[in-house]
Amino acid sequence: MKEANRDTTHFGYKTVATQEKASMVADVFHSVAAKYDVMNDLMSFGIHRLWKRQTIACSGVRQGHKVLDLAGGTGDLTAKFSELVGESGQVILGDINDSMLRVGRDKLRDLGRVGNIEYVQMNAEALPFPDNSLDVITIAFGLRNVTDKDKALRSMYRVLKPGGRLLVLEFSKTDNEALSKLYDFYSFNILPTMGKLVANDSESYRYLAESIRMHPDQETLKSMMEEAGFEQASYQNLTGGIVALHRGFKF
């Protein structure tokens, strides 16, 4: 699902100048950061916690690992990874949006997660790490907001160690027609209303719904990971394909 014209890209259903997308996405997440966790629970009926638990279970993270929770936002994955890597390991909570990063940092400090967590504002397309330096990278519900997904996947591949793995947890496509119709109604009618009532922002949540529809489907994303260099790329559909967990390795 590559862009036909590199000078333009999608922002939801809109076509915008490529150089403008990052700031437009930033505005969305500046707006929703304070209510992000509350809205996640409401939007997914709490199921996002099960999706993230499965991501952790498939990560292979263990003591001493260096892990990047990319687009990690409010730090749900970082909190668990911090336990798993222990004092000898390190977890980097990375996000392009400083508002989300601040919310994540404050939440993790309130939970007592200190010592092995670093907070870094970064762009997924140009990760600020040496080649072959990370054991695991996760990106949960963030890849669809990246302007150049192919470039970001290559950047992730570059910084992973040989033997390292990438996990991409993201909204995807369901083949169930009844579920698809119900999901569309929910996304474009209920979700913006919920955003208005809870976060006083319906437009940001309308964008989030549109961005999900514009994201590559399961097979396309698998192919994109393979083109970036990842081997044994695979995916697992969750909740009927509404969400998919992709996994790839660097050998």
CSV table of C-alpha atoms in Angstrom, one decimal:
chain,number,residue,atom,x,y,z
A,1,MET,CA,0.0,0.0,0.0
A,2,LYS,CA,2.7,2.5,-1.0
A,3,GLU,CA,2.0,6.0,-2.0
A,4,ALA,CA,1.7,6.8,-5.7
A,5,ASN,CA,3.2,10.2,-5.2
A,6,ARG,CA,5.9,10.7,-2.5
A,7,ASP,CA,5.0,14.5,-2.4
A,8,THR,CA,1.6,13.6,-0.9
A,9,THR,CA,0.3,11.1,1.6
A,10,HIS,CA,-2.8,10.2,3.5
A,11,PHE,CA,-4.0,11.8,6.7
A,12,GLY,CA,-7.0,9.7,7.3
A,13,TYR,CA,-9.1,10.0,4.1
A,14,LYS,CA,-7.5,13.3,3.2
A,15,THR,CA,-4.6,13.8,0.8
A,16,VAL,CA,-2.0,16.1,2.3
A,17,ALA,CA,1.6,17.2,1.6
A,18,THR,CA,4.0,14.5,2.9
A,19,GLN,CA,6.0,17.1,4.9
A,20,GLU,CA,2.8,18.2,6.7
A,21,LYS,CA,1.6,14.8,8.0
A,22,ALA,CA,3.9,14.5,11.0
A,23,SER,CA,2.7,17.8,12.5
A,24,MET,CA,-0.9,17.0,11.8
A,25,VAL,CA,-0.6,13.6,13.6
A,26,ALA,CA,1.2,15.4,16.4
A,27,ASP,CA,-1.7,17.8,16.8
A,28,VAL,CA,-4.0,14.8,17.2
A,29,PHE,CA,-2.0,13.2,19.9
A,30,HIS,CA,-1.3,16.5,21.7
A,31,SER,CA,-5.1,16.7,21.9
A,32,VAL,CA,-5.8,13.2,23.1
A,33,ALA,CA,-2.8,12.5,25.4
A,34,ALA,CA,-4.5,13.4,28.7
A,35,LYS,CA,-7.5,11.1,28.1
A,36,TYR,CA,-5.6,8.5,26.0
A,37,ASP,CA,-5.8,5.7,28.6
A,38,VAL,CA,-9.4,6.3,29.5
A,39,MET,CA,-10.4,6.4,25.9
A,40,ASN,CA,-8.4,3.2,25.1
A,41,ASP,CA,-10.4,1.3,27.8
A,42,LEU,CA,-13.7,2.7,26.6
A,43,MET,CA,-13.1,2.3,22.8
A,44,SER,CA,-11.9,-1.3,23.1
A,45,PHE,CA,-14.1,-2.3,26.1
A,46,GLY,CA,-10.8,-3.1,27.8
A,47,ILE,CA,-9.8,-5.7,25.2
A,48,HIS,CA,-6.6,-3.7,24.3
A,49,ARG,CA,-5.1,-5.1,27.4
A,50,LEU,CA,-5.5,-8.7,26.1
A,51,TRP,CA,-4.0,-7.6,22.7
A,52,LYS,CA,-1.0,-6.1,24.5
A,53,ARG,CA,-0.7,-9.2,26.8
A,54,GLN,CA,-0.4,-11.4,23.7
A,55,THR,CA,2.3,-9.0,22.3
A,56,ILE,CA,4.3,-9.4,25.4
A,57,ALA,CA,3.9,-13.2,25.4
A,58,CYS,CA,5.2,-13.3,21.8
A,59,SER,CA,8.1,-10.9,22.4
A,60,GLY,CA,10.6,-13.3,23.9
A,61,VAL,CA,11.8,-10.5,26.2
A,62,ARG,CA,14.0,-11.7,29.1
A,63,GLN,CA,16.5,-10.6,31.6
A,64,GLY,CA,19.2,-8.3,30.3
A,65,HIS,CA,17.5,-7.5,27.0
A,66,LYS,CA,17.5,-4.0,25.5
A,67,VAL,CA,13.9,-3.3,24.3
A,68,LEU,CA,12.4,-0.4,22.4
A,69,ASP,CA,8.7,0.3,22.9
A,70,LEU,CA,8.3,2.5,19.9
A,71,ALA,CA,5.3,4.8,19.7
A,72,GLY,CA,5.0,3.6,23.2
A,73,GLY,CA,2.7,6.4,24.3
A,74,THR,CA,1.5,6.0,27.9
A,75,GLY,CA,3.8,3.0,28.5
A,76,ASP,CA,1.6,0.0,28.9
A,77,LEU,CA,4.1,-2.3,27.3
A,78,THR,CA,7.1,-0.5,28.8
A,79,ALA,CA,5.8,-1.2,32.3
A,80,LYS,CA,5.7,-5.0,31.8
A,81,PHE,CA,9.0,-5.0,29.8
A,82,SER,CA,10.7,-3.1,32.7
A,83,GLU,CA,9.9,-6.1,34.9
A,84,LEU,CA,11.0,-8.7,32.4
A,85,VAL,CA,14.4,-7.2,31.6
A,86,GLY,CA,15.3,-6.6,35.2
A,87,GLU,CA,18.2,-4.4,36.5
A,88,SER,CA,20.6,-5.7,33.9
A,89,GLY,CA,18.3,-4.8,31.0
A,90,GLN,CA,16.9,-1.5,29.6
A,91,VAL,CA,13.6,-0.4,28.1
A,92,ILE,CA,13.4,2.7,26.0
A,93,LEU,CA,9.9,4.3,25.7
A,94,GLY,CA,10.1,6.1,22.4
A,95,ASP,CA,7.5,8.4,20.9
A,96,ILE,CA,7.5,11.2,18.4
A,97,ASN,CA,5.0,13.1,20.5
A,98,ASP,CA,6.2,14.9,23.6
A,99,SER,CA,2.8,15.1,25.2
A,100,MET,CA,2.3,11.4,25.0
A,101,LEU,CA,5.8,10.8,26.3
A,102,ARG,CA,5.2,13.1,29.3
A,103,VAL,CA,1.9,11.2,30.2
A,104,GLY,CA,3.8,7.9,29.9
A,105,ARG,CA,6.7,9.0,32.0
A,106,ASP,CA,4.4,10.4,34.8
A,107,LYS,CA,2.3,7.2,34.8
A,108,LEU,CA,5.3,4.9,35.0
A,109,ARG,CA,6.9,6.9,37.7
A,110,ASP,CA,3.7,6.8,39.7
A,111,LEU,CA,3.8,3.0,39.3
A,112,GLY,CA,7.3,3.0,40.7
A,113,ARG,CA,8.9,2.0,37.4
A,114,VAL,CA,12.3,3.7,37.5
A,115,GLY,CA,15.9,2.7,37.0
A,116,ASN,CA,15.8,0.7,33.8
A,117,ILE,CA,13.6,2.9,31.7
A,118,GLU,CA,14.7,5.7,29.4
A,119,TYR,CA,12.4,8.2,27.7
A,120,VAL,CA,13.3,9.4,24.2
A,121,GLN,CA,11.5,11.5,21.7
A,122,MET,CA,12.2,10.0,18.3
A,123,ASN,CA,10.9,9.5,14.8
A,124,ALA,CA,10.4,5.9,13.7
A,125,GLU,CA,11.8,6.7,10.3
A,126,ALA,CA,15.2,7.6,11.7
A,127,LEU,CA,15.8,5.8,15.0
A,128,PRO,CA,18.6,7.3,17.0
A,129,PHE,CA,20.5,4.0,17.8
A,130,PRO,CA,23.6,2.3,16.4
A,131,ASP,CA,23.2,-0.6,14.1
A,132,ASN,CA,22.6,-4.0,15.7
A,133,SER,CA,22.0,-2.6,19.2
A,134,LEU,CA,18.5,-3.7,20.3
A,135,ASP,CA,17.1,-7.1,21.1
A,136,VAL,CA,13.4,-6.4,20.6
A,137,ILE,CA,11.2,-3.7,19.1
A,138,THR,CA,7.5,-3.4,19.6
A,139,ILE,CA,5.2,-0.8,18.0
A,140,ALA,CA,1.6,-1.0,19.2
A,141,PHE,CA,-1.0,1.1,17.4
A,142,GLY,CA,1.6,3.5,16.0
A,143,LEU,CA,2.7,2.3,12.6
A,144,ARG,CA,-0.4,3.5,10.9
A,145,ASN,CA,0.4,7.1,11.9
A,146,VAL,CA,4.0,6.9,10.4
A,147,THR,CA,4.3,8.9,7.2
A,148,ASP,CA,6.8,6.6,5.5
A,149,LYS,CA,6.1,3.1,6.8
A,150,ASP,CA,8.7,1.4,4.6
A,151,LYS,CA,11.4,3.7,5.8
A,152,ALA,CA,10.4,3.1,9.4
A,153,LEU,CA,10.5,-0.7,9.0
A,154,ARG,CA,14.0,-0.4,7.4
A,155,SER,CA,15.1,1.8,10.4
A,156,MET,CA,13.8,-0.8,12.8
A,157,TYR,CA,15.6,-3.6,11.0
A,158,ARG,CA,18.9,-1.7,11.0
A,159,VAL,CA,19.0,-1.2,14.8
A,160,LEU,CA,17.9,-4.7,15.7
A,161,LYS,CA,20.7,-7.2,16.7
A,162,PRO,CA,21.0,-10.4,14.6
A,163,GLY,CA,18.4,-12.7,16.3
A,164,GLY,CA,16.3,-9.7,17.3
A,165,ARG,CA,12.6,-9.5,16.6
A,166,LEU,CA,10.0,-6.9,15.7
A,167,LEU,CA,6.4,-7.0,16.8
A,168,VAL,CA,3.8,-4.8,15.2
A,169,LEU,CA,0.4,-4.7,17.0
A,170,GLU,CA,-2.0,-2.7,14.8
A,171,PHE,CA,-5.6,-2.5,13.7
A,172,SER,CA,-6.2,-4.4,10.6
A,173,LYS,CA,-8.8,-5.9,8.3
A,174,THR,CA,-11.5,-8.5,9.1
A,175,ASP,CA,-13.0,-10.8,6.5
A,176,ASN,CA,-16.2,-11.2,8.5
A,177,GLU,CA,-18.8,-9.1,6.6
A,178,ALA,CA,-21.1,-8.8,9.6
A,179,LEU,CA,-18.3,-7.9,11.9
A,180,SER,CA,-16.9,-5.4,9.4
A,181,LYS,CA,-20.3,-3.6,9.1
A,182,LEU,CA,-20.7,-3.4,12.8
A,183,TYR,CA,-17.1,-2.2,13.2
A,184,ASP,CA,-17.6,0.5,10.6
A,185,PHE,CA,-20.8,1.8,12.3
A,186,TYR,CA,-19.0,1.9,15.6
A,187,SER,CA,-15.9,3.6,14.2
A,188,PHE,CA,-17.6,6.4,12.4
A,189,ASN,CA,-20.7,7.0,14.6
A,190,ILE,CA,-20.0,5.9,18.1
A,191,LEU,CA,-16.3,6.6,18.4
A,192,PRO,CA,-16.3,10.3,17.4
A,193,THR,CA,-19.3,10.9,19.8
A,194,MET,CA,-17.4,9.1,22.6
A,195,GLY,CA,-14.4,11.3,21.8
A,196,LYS,CA,-16.5,14.4,22.0
A,197,LEU,CA,-18.0,13.5,25.3
A,198,VAL,CA,-14.9,12.2,27.1
A,199,ALA,CA,-12.0,14.1,25.4
A,200,ASN,CA,-13.9,17.0,24.0
A,201,ASP,CA,-12.5,16.1,20.6
A,202,SER,CA,-14.5,14.3,18.0
A,203,GLU,CA,-12.3,15.1,15.0
A,204,SER,CA,-9.2,13.4,16.4
A,205,TYR,CA,-11.1,10.2,16.9
A,206,ARG,CA,-12.6,10.5,13.4
A,207,TYR,CA,-9.1,10.7,12.1
A,208,LEU,CA,-8.1,7.6,14.1
A,209,ALA,CA,-10.9,5.7,12.6
A,210,GLU,CA,-10.0,6.8,9.1
A,211,SER,CA,-6.3,6.0,9.6
A,212,ILE,CA,-7.2,2.4,10.5
A,213,ARG,CA,-9.1,2.0,7.2
A,214,MET,CA,-6.1,3.4,5.3
A,215,HIS,CA,-3.5,1.1,7.0
A,216,PRO,CA,-2.2,-1.8,4.9
A,217,ASP,CA,-4.0,-5.2,5.4
A,218,GLN,CA,-2.3,-8.2,6.9
A,219,GLU,CA,-0.7,-9.7,3.8
A,220,THR,CA,0.5,-6.3,2.6
A,221,LEU,CA,2.2,-5.4,5.9
A,222,LYS,CA,3.8,-8.8,6.0
A,223,SER,CA,5.2,-8.2,2.5
A,224,MET,CA,6.4,-4.8,3.6
A,225,MET,CA,8.3,-6.3,6.5
A,226,GLU,CA,9.9,-8.9,4.2
A,227,GLU,CA,11.0,-6.1,1.8
A,228,ALA,CA,12.6,-4.3,4.7
A,229,GLY,CA,14.7,-7.5,5.4
A,230,PHE,CA,12.7,-9.3,8.1
A,231,GLU,CA,12.6,-13.1,7.9
A,232,GLN,CA,10.0,-15.6,9.0
A,233,ALA,CA,7.4,-12.7,8.9
A,234,SER,CA,4.0,-13.9,10.1
A,235,TYR,CA,0.9,-12.5,11.7
A,236,GLN,CA,-1.8,-13.6,14.1
A,237,ASN,CA,-5.3,-12.2,13.8
A,238,LEU,CA,-6.9,-11.1,17.1
A,239,THR,CA,-10.6,-10.3,17.6
A,240,GLY,CA,-11.6,-11.6,14.2
A,241,GLY,CA,-8.9,-9.6,12.4
A,242,ILE,CA,-9.9,-6.2,13.8
A,243,VAL,CA,-6.3,-6.3,15.2
A,244,ALA,CA,-3.3,-8.2,13.9
A,245,LEU,CA,0.0,-9.0,15.6
A,246,HIS,CA,2.8,-9.1,13.0
A,247,ARG,CA,6.2,-10.6,13.9
A,248,GLY,CA,9.5,-10.7,12.0
A,249,PHE,CA,13.1,-11.6,12.8
A,250,LYS,CA,16.5,-10.3,11.8
A,251,PHE,CA,19.0,-13.1,11.2
